[in-house]
Amino acid sequence: MLKFWFITGSQFLYGEETLRQVEADSKEIAAGLKLPFPVEYKLTAKTEAEIEKAVKEANYDDECAGIITFCHTFSPSKMWINGLALLQKPWLHLHTQYNETIPNEEIDMDYMNLHQSAHGDREHGFIGARLRAARTVVAGYWKDPAVQEKIARWQRAAAGVMFSRSLKIVRFGDNMREVAVTEGDKVEVQLKLGWQVNTWAVGDLAEMMNAVTDAEIDALMKEYAELYTFDEKDTEAIRYQAREEIAIERILVREGAKAFSNTFQDLHGMKQLPGLAAQHLMYKGYGFGAEGDWKTAGMTAVIKAMYPDGSASFMEDYTYDYKHELILGAHMLEVCPSIAADKPRIEVHHLGIGDREPPARLVFEGKAGKAKALSLIDMGGRLRLIAQDVTCEKPFQDMPNLPVARAMWRPEPSFLEGLECWIIAGGAHHTVLSYDVTAQTLRDFARIMGIELVVIDKDTTPVSLERDLMLGDLIYN
Ligand code: MN
């Protein structure tokens, strides 16, 4: 279980009693934060040696996903330099204060010395700025739910960072021939995001499939029957997907991988393109990318790690309805049932692409709600994460001859400008569709990882976007 360390800045200047109070207040603040991940009070830092030791411990503790600092009193920042220069974990500077208000009668110079984060946190902020540190600053009273929500959003980013830095992605087959946007510099991606992207032979997967037993398939079929509606007569086709899922997961577990990609152009030894298999693996938290799209597979896995109970899927922009101003998103098969509005149905239908037997797949409609479409692209020399605000709507047609999972959404700032912005930014046709991730979480994640973030929201225009992209080119060149 990930946790976060709370480190309070102070100094010896005010005497033992003040330091005791600082520690007691800090423990109360740390314990009083209601967040997705626990916060543990670590120490009240008074010396350079204490800070350096705590940072080194944070770096090497695999459960520590970041540090939260706060200066209850003044804490001279030169003693923080050596420690913070070594910090490899996410850092949030919580600019708060133990008391919400200024007490009229109680306030005297002792009180002022104890409750002076307005003063001490400015010194702390300076050193963060001076170090060009990738820190997140949150200001406000620590009991305020809005303040805690901002800390929670940073925690989600930090959890994504921790997951990303050890993510392994298994590629079954190469990228789809001639496609540009699914390519990328795997060495650069590993340097920046930590992803280890390697290939495994599809023939070895087919061999692993042959080793799956009927009893194992029976057990997974039972799981399917609990989660999905299931009146399909062709049970053999469904059982074949179960066989594929078990074999794929076996290789992922063996390799310690949490994401995978495959391609319909390389199904050597397989009778069906994995449909239900890929969908159910996504539902279990694995990242997936079709047509060899390992970047979208990785991003899907990272978003799922940030929100283990959330709604996120590999997605593809397919076709438009200009009159209703909606994008229809779907894929040949592989959309995650975590975004379904209702219980998905298992169906078996012919699939023209891939030249294999009719695959079993989950068919459903995506739920309505605010979401984000994300695309990670390689700009040559840097990675760009594009995030567009979208509003998903219940599909207004039942599309009886389209037996795949589908979603419909309208992008910000408006349908046409949203399309223009996405195309100008270079966003792919493959995305991660997430109903949970916030702009702050993505900003924090991109800042920590040192990648470019392009946000397209209600305030974006094609003109402002082009200016931002030009600035990005200046910064990264
Ligand atoms: Mn595709």
XYZ file of C-alpha atoms and ligand atoms in Angstrom:
478
model
C 0.000 0.000 0.000
C 1.374 3.367 -0.992
C 1.713 6.057 1.656
C 2.916 9.619 1.895
C 5.262 11.202 4.406
C 4.480 14.434 6.193
C 7.581 16.480 6.972
C 7.266 19.693 8.951
C 9.867 22.398 8.687
C 11.011 24.254 11.786
C 14.240 25.189 13.608
C 15.686 25.333 17.139
C 15.280 29.132 17.506
C 11.979 29.102 19.417
C 12.821 26.572 22.134
C 11.729 23.040 23.092
C 8.141 23.871 24.009
C 7.411 25.382 20.592
C 8.944 22.340 18.874
C 6.773 20.008 20.965
C 3.698 21.975 19.903
C 4.825 21.966 16.257
C 5.125 18.189 16.389
C 1.755 17.663 18.065
C -0.008 19.975 15.596
C 1.722 18.316 12.634
C 0.631 14.854 13.754
C -2.924 16.135 14.056
C -2.824 17.659 10.567
C -1.348 14.500 9.002
C -3.939 12.302 10.696
C -6.770 14.685 9.825
C -6.286 14.589 6.064
C -8.952 12.358 4.492
C -7.265 11.176 1.300
C -7.145 8.162 -1.020
C -3.756 7.179 0.433
C -2.604 7.479 4.065
C -0.317 10.272 5.225
C 2.215 9.444 7.899
C 3.864 12.104 10.048
C 7.617 11.584 9.646
C 9.506 14.315 11.456
C 9.888 17.943 12.366
C 12.999 18.949 10.486
C 15.410 21.259 12.252
C 18.755 20.452 10.659
C 20.229 19.798 7.238
C 21.242 16.278 8.339
C 17.681 15.357 9.358
C 16.296 16.537 6.013
C 18.896 14.741 3.937
C 18.355 11.516 5.886
C 14.566 11.701 5.481
C 14.824 12.356 1.734
C 17.210 9.435 1.239
C 14.836 7.183 3.176
C 11.888 8.402 1.091
C 13.798 7.677 -2.123
C 14.538 4.103 -1.106
C 11.221 3.227 0.514
C 9.143 1.541 -2.208
C 5.913 2.285 -0.334
C 6.617 5.985 0.044
C 4.975 7.653 -2.955
C 5.883 11.201 -2.040
C 6.497 13.794 0.648
C 4.257 16.586 1.892
C 6.106 19.489 3.469
C 4.771 22.350 5.572
C 6.622 24.971 7.603
C 4.726 25.497 10.846
C 7.371 28.032 11.866
C 10.147 29.608 9.886
C 12.591 26.965 8.615
C 15.669 28.478 6.967
C 15.816 27.025 3.477
C 19.548 26.621 2.978
C 19.307 23.615 5.262
C 16.803 22.079 2.792
C 18.941 22.441 -0.340
C 21.093 19.314 -0.116
C 18.181 17.100 0.824
C 15.732 18.405 -1.762
C 18.399 18.219 -4.467
C 18.420 14.439 -3.889
C 14.641 14.008 -3.844
C 13.365 11.461 -6.374
C 9.800 11.192 -5.097
C 6.859 13.513 -5.809
C 6.737 16.581 -3.579
C 3.738 18.581 -2.424
C 4.230 21.822 -0.537
C 1.157 22.206 1.655
C 0.841 25.889 2.473
C -1.504 25.604 5.415
C -1.714 26.707 9.038
C -2.751 24.817 12.157
C -5.382 27.434 13.095
C -7.959 28.688 10.653
C -8.381 32.153 12.158
C -6.403 34.714 14.173
C -7.502 34.654 17.851
C -7.974 38.173 19.161
C -7.184 37.657 22.879
C -4.746 34.785 22.598
C -2.432 36.302 20.046
C 0.940 37.516 21.279
C 4.510 37.235 19.989
C 4.810 33.587 21.102
C 1.691 32.746 19.103
C 3.112 34.631 16.123
C 6.349 32.632 16.272
C 4.484 29.337 16.452
C 1.901 29.955 13.695
C 3.955 31.614 11.025
C 3.659 29.476 7.916
C 2.627 32.675 6.110
C 6.257 33.567 6.713
C 8.053 30.198 6.795
C 6.277 28.732 3.767
C 7.416 31.690 1.665
C 11.042 30.842 2.461
C 10.191 27.208 1.643
C 8.502 28.267 -1.586
C 11.534 30.264 -2.627
C 13.838 27.276 -2.413
C 11.399 25.148 -4.382
C 11.360 27.795 -7.111
C 15.126 28.324 -6.934
C 15.732 24.575 -7.366
C 13.275 24.502 -10.293
C 11.743 21.588 -8.431
C 8.750 19.765 -9.911
C 6.601 20.432 -6.858
C 2.897 20.941 -6.401
C 1.795 23.840 -4.199
C -1.544 23.680 -2.388
C -2.682 26.605 -0.219
C -5.515 26.600 2.296
C -6.793 25.469 5.663
C -6.048 21.753 6.058
C -9.568 20.832 7.218
C -11.164 22.426 4.137
C -12.480 19.620 1.863
C -11.475 21.616 -1.229
C -7.867 21.726 0.009
C -7.922 18.019 0.759
C -9.315 17.357 -2.729
C -6.311 19.128 -4.264
C -3.956 16.984 -2.182
C -5.917 13.902 -3.252
C -5.496 14.846 -6.913
C -1.755 15.132 -6.409
C -1.753 11.752 -4.631
C -3.397 10.195 -7.703
C -0.627 11.645 -9.877
C 2.033 10.371 -7.456
C 0.470 6.898 -7.473
C 0.610 7.027 -11.277
C 4.259 8.058 -11.126
C 5.150 5.186 -8.800
C 3.318 2.716 -11.038
C 4.743 4.188 -14.242
C 8.340 3.985 -13.063
C 8.137 0.202 -12.800
C 5.661 -0.501 -15.614
C 6.489 -3.325 -17.997
C 4.636 -3.572 -21.302
C 4.481 -6.777 -23.331
C 4.182 -6.381 -27.088
C 2.720 -9.338 -28.984
C 3.811 -8.435 -32.487
C 4.977 -5.104 -33.853
C 3.068 -1.913 -34.598
C 0.577 -2.039 -37.450
C 2.479 -1.659 -40.697
C 3.046 1.919 -41.917
C 1.210 3.594 -39.024
C 3.130 6.621 -37.703
C 1.448 7.724 -34.494
C 1.818 4.389 -32.705
C 5.590 4.508 -33.178
C 7.893 5.994 -30.566
C 11.325 6.048 -28.998
C 11.207 3.287 -26.395
C 14.513 4.362 -24.860
C 13.221 7.917 -24.380
C 9.967 6.567 -22.942
C 11.862 4.449 -20.435
C 14.073 7.398 -19.441
C 11.099 9.698 -18.922
C 8.260 7.415 -17.825
C 10.142 4.319 -16.680
C 8.269 1.977 -19.030
C 10.084 -1.178 -20.110
C 8.641 -2.016 -23.520
C 9.646 -5.367 -24.974
C 8.338 -7.893 -27.448
C 7.234 -11.521 -27.047
C 6.563 -13.933 -29.881
C 2.938 -14.509 -30.826
C 3.859 -18.152 -31.460
C 4.883 -18.480 -27.809
C 1.512 -17.048 -26.815
C -0.207 -19.642 -29.029
C 1.823 -22.356 -27.320
C 0.795 -20.986 -23.925
C -2.835 -21.092 -25.096
C -2.529 -24.791 -25.940
C -1.444 -25.482 -22.368
C -4.616 -23.943 -20.852
C -6.879 -26.629 -19.351
C -10.653 -27.041 -19.668
C -11.013 -26.624 -15.902
C -9.255 -23.248 -16.076
C -11.560 -22.179 -18.894
C -14.620 -23.368 -16.910
C -13.592 -21.180 -13.969
C -13.179 -18.085 -16.148
C -16.485 -18.790 -17.933
C -18.146 -18.698 -14.510
C -16.606 -15.273 -13.905
C -17.859 -14.053 -17.305
C -21.344 -15.315 -16.491
C -21.401 -13.331 -13.237
C -20.273 -10.071 -14.823
C -21.892 -10.201 -18.241
C -25.158 -11.115 -19.909
C -24.621 -14.282 -21.770
C -27.180 -15.884 -24.094
C -24.819 -16.606 -26.968
C -25.182 -20.090 -28.474
C -21.608 -20.302 -29.769
C -20.000 -21.065 -26.411
C -16.934 -22.546 -28.090
C -16.037 -19.079 -29.440
C -16.353 -17.640 -25.927
C -14.303 -20.443 -24.449
C -11.638 -19.677 -27.011
C -11.463 -16.077 -25.765
C -11.140 -17.419 -22.207
C -8.230 -19.549 -23.381
C -6.588 -16.484 -24.925
C -7.146 -14.402 -21.799
C -5.649 -17.012 -19.482
C -2.583 -17.435 -21.708
C -2.030 -13.686 -22.134
C -2.363 -13.072 -18.410
C 0.012 -15.942 -17.668
C 2.702 -14.280 -19.749
C 1.967 -10.854 -18.213
C 2.252 -12.288 -14.699
C 5.403 -14.197 -15.606
C 7.004 -10.997 -16.923
C 5.654 -8.764 -14.161
C 3.872 -6.720 -16.852
C 0.714 -4.635 -16.367
C 0.021 -3.714 -19.990
C 0.150 -5.311 -23.415
C -0.401 -4.628 -27.069
C -1.205 -6.928 -29.973
C -2.052 -6.575 -33.639
C -4.492 -8.191 -36.061
C -1.571 -8.395 -38.519
C 0.187 -10.954 -36.355
C -2.128 -13.620 -34.950
C 0.120 -16.526 -35.781
C -1.402 -19.709 -34.340
C -4.515 -17.927 -32.993
C -8.035 -18.560 -34.309
C -9.599 -15.309 -33.049
C -8.437 -11.773 -32.519
C -8.600 -11.317 -28.715
C -11.794 -9.337 -28.056
C -13.530 -10.394 -24.867
C -10.079 -11.493 -23.647
C -8.575 -8.004 -24.052
C -11.729 -6.376 -22.666
C -11.813 -8.484 -19.513
C -8.069 -8.017 -18.948
C -8.598 -4.239 -19.113
C -11.455 -4.616 -16.655
C -8.997 -6.330 -14.289
C -6.648 -3.319 -14.506
C -4.295 -4.184 -17.343
C -3.485 -1.566 -19.937
C -4.156 -2.437 -23.565
C -3.361 -0.993 -26.977
C -4.485 -2.419 -30.308
C -2.466 -2.425 -33.544
C 0.737 -2.562 -31.513
C -0.045 0.731 -29.779
C 2.127 0.234 -26.703
C 2.009 3.941 -25.762
C -1.769 3.899 -25.339
C -1.478 0.527 -23.572
C 0.933 2.119 -21.084
C -1.183 5.238 -20.531
C -4.307 3.116 -20.010
C -2.464 1.129 -17.355
C -1.191 4.307 -15.631
C -4.682 5.847 -15.495
C -6.086 2.576 -14.133
C -3.370 2.561 -11.463
C -4.365 6.105 -10.449
C -8.055 5.079 -10.165
C -8.254 1.324 -9.477
C -12.059 1.455 -9.208
C -12.531 4.001 -11.969
C -13.729 3.970 -15.557
C -11.012 4.016 -18.203
C -10.601 2.331 -21.551
C -8.527 2.076 -24.644
C -10.617 3.983 -27.198
C -10.602 5.041 -30.806
C -12.237 8.002 -32.516
C -14.131 6.317 -35.309
C -16.742 8.404 -37.081
C -18.645 11.722 -36.746
C -22.179 12.948 -36.588
C -21.787 16.587 -37.604
C -25.455 17.353 -37.127
C -25.591 16.121 -33.526
C -21.992 17.227 -32.963
C -20.816 13.892 -31.614
C -17.834 11.602 -32.065
C -18.597 7.898 -32.174
C -15.814 6.024 -30.427
C -15.393 2.294 -30.564
C -12.924 -0.290 -31.767
C -13.051 -3.528 -33.672
C -13.582 -5.194 -30.293
C -11.392 -3.919 -27.513
C -13.220 -1.436 -25.267
C -13.106 -1.844 -21.488
C -16.407 -2.670 -19.750
C -15.478 -0.317 -16.875
C -17.049 2.484 -18.959
C -20.309 0.585 -19.663
C -23.658 2.193 -18.824
C -25.333 -1.203 -18.309
C -24.334 -4.832 -17.980
C -22.395 -5.783 -21.157
C -23.502 -8.663 -23.403
C -21.196 -11.325 -24.785
C -21.813 -11.790 -28.519
C -20.036 -13.594 -31.354
C -19.925 -11.983 -34.793
C -17.908 -12.047 -37.965
C -14.944 -9.650 -38.070
C -13.642 -8.659 -41.498
C -10.253 -7.479 -40.283
C -7.588 -9.956 -39.225
C -8.821 -12.884 -41.367
C -9.710 -15.172 -38.457
C -12.789 -16.867 -36.988
C -15.675 -14.751 -35.584
C -14.491 -13.474 -32.196
C -16.521 -13.208 -29.006
C -16.682 -9.680 -27.665
C -18.517 -7.559 -25.105
C -21.150 -5.271 -26.594
C -22.357 -2.251 -24.606
C -22.890 1.495 -24.653
C -20.551 3.835 -22.805
C -22.062 5.763 -19.935
C -22.843 9.463 -19.972
C -20.656 11.892 -18.060
C -17.667 14.217 -18.135
C -14.494 12.519 -19.263
C -11.094 13.133 -20.799
C -9.554 11.772 -23.966
C -5.788 11.292 -23.609
C -3.154 10.687 -26.229
C 0.573 10.208 -25.692
C 2.607 10.989 -28.800
C 6.309 11.112 -29.582
C 7.227 14.505 -31.038
C 10.860 13.538 -31.668
C 12.947 14.681 -28.714
C 10.010 14.865 -26.373
C 6.814 13.142 -25.361
C 3.563 15.073 -25.544
C 0.524 14.106 -23.510
C -2.643 15.609 -24.962
C -5.733 15.788 -22.760
C -9.073 16.945 -24.073
C -12.187 17.537 -21.979
C -15.161 15.721 -23.455
C -18.776 15.119 -22.491
C -19.987 11.571 -23.090
C -23.619 11.151 -23.996
C -25.800 8.118 -24.169
C -25.701 7.064 -27.864
C -28.931 8.357 -29.435
C -29.219 5.466 -31.909
C -29.190 1.757 -31.145
C -27.039 0.878 -34.201
C -28.307 -2.731 -34.437
C -25.759 -3.706 -37.078
C -22.743 -2.481 -35.107
C -22.094 -5.250 -32.568
C -19.227 -3.606 -30.682
C -18.893 -1.550 -27.524
C -19.306 2.130 -28.351
C -19.360 5.556 -26.758
C -20.344 8.999 -28.012
C -18.901 12.272 -26.875
C -18.566 15.939 -27.694
C -15.159 17.556 -27.265
C -14.376 20.975 -25.730
C -14.273 23.885 -26.388
C -16.922 23.157 -29.044
C -17.364 20.282 -31.455
C -15.542 21.758 -34.460
C -12.953 23.772 -32.540
C -12.345 20.718 -30.391
C -11.625 18.658 -33.504
C -9.375 21.391 -34.887
C -7.423 21.626 -31.617
C -6.936 17.861 -31.406
C -5.658 17.684 -34.998
C -3.411 20.746 -34.536
C -1.864 19.183 -31.411
C -1.219 15.917 -33.266
C -3.445 13.737 -31.086
C -3.800 10.127 -32.214
C -6.916 8.224 -33.280
C -6.236 5.952 -30.294
C -6.852 7.395 -26.848
C -7.405 6.555 -23.234
C -10.938 7.579 -22.300
C -11.022 8.300 -18.564
C -14.048 9.422 -16.550
C -11.936 10.091 -13.449
C -8.675 11.855 -14.171
C -8.543 15.598 -13.496
C -6.542 18.329 -15.207
C -4.594 18.900 -11.994
C -3.617 15.243 -11.740
C -2.389 15.247 -15.334
C -0.507 18.513 -14.807
C 1.164 17.111 -11.683
C 2.004 13.845 -13.467
C 3.484 15.583 -16.534
C 5.498 18.003 -14.377
C 7.009 15.191 -12.302
C 7.777 13.110 -15.408
C 9.197 16.020 -17.393
C 6.902 15.540 -20.387
C 4.890 18.128 -22.304
C 1.220 18.437 -21.431
C -1.261 19.957 -23.859
C -4.688 20.550 -22.328
C -7.682 21.264 -24.543
C -10.587 22.522 -22.458
C -13.420 25.047 -22.580
C -10.957 27.958 -22.574
C -8.771 26.678 -25.440
C -8.993 28.149 -28.920
C -7.070 27.003 -31.984
C -5.208 30.334 -31.831
C -4.201 30.035 -28.157
C -3.295 26.396 -28.690
C -0.952 27.182 -31.575
C 0.783 29.783 -29.414
C 1.173 27.229 -26.583
C 2.588 24.651 -28.981
C 5.086 27.192 -30.333
C 6.169 27.961 -26.761
C 6.545 24.221 -26.180
C 8.783 23.957 -29.220
C 10.957 26.776 -27.860
C 11.179 25.140 -24.433
C 11.994 21.676 -25.690
C 14.421 22.751 -28.421
Mn -7.231 1.030 -33.793
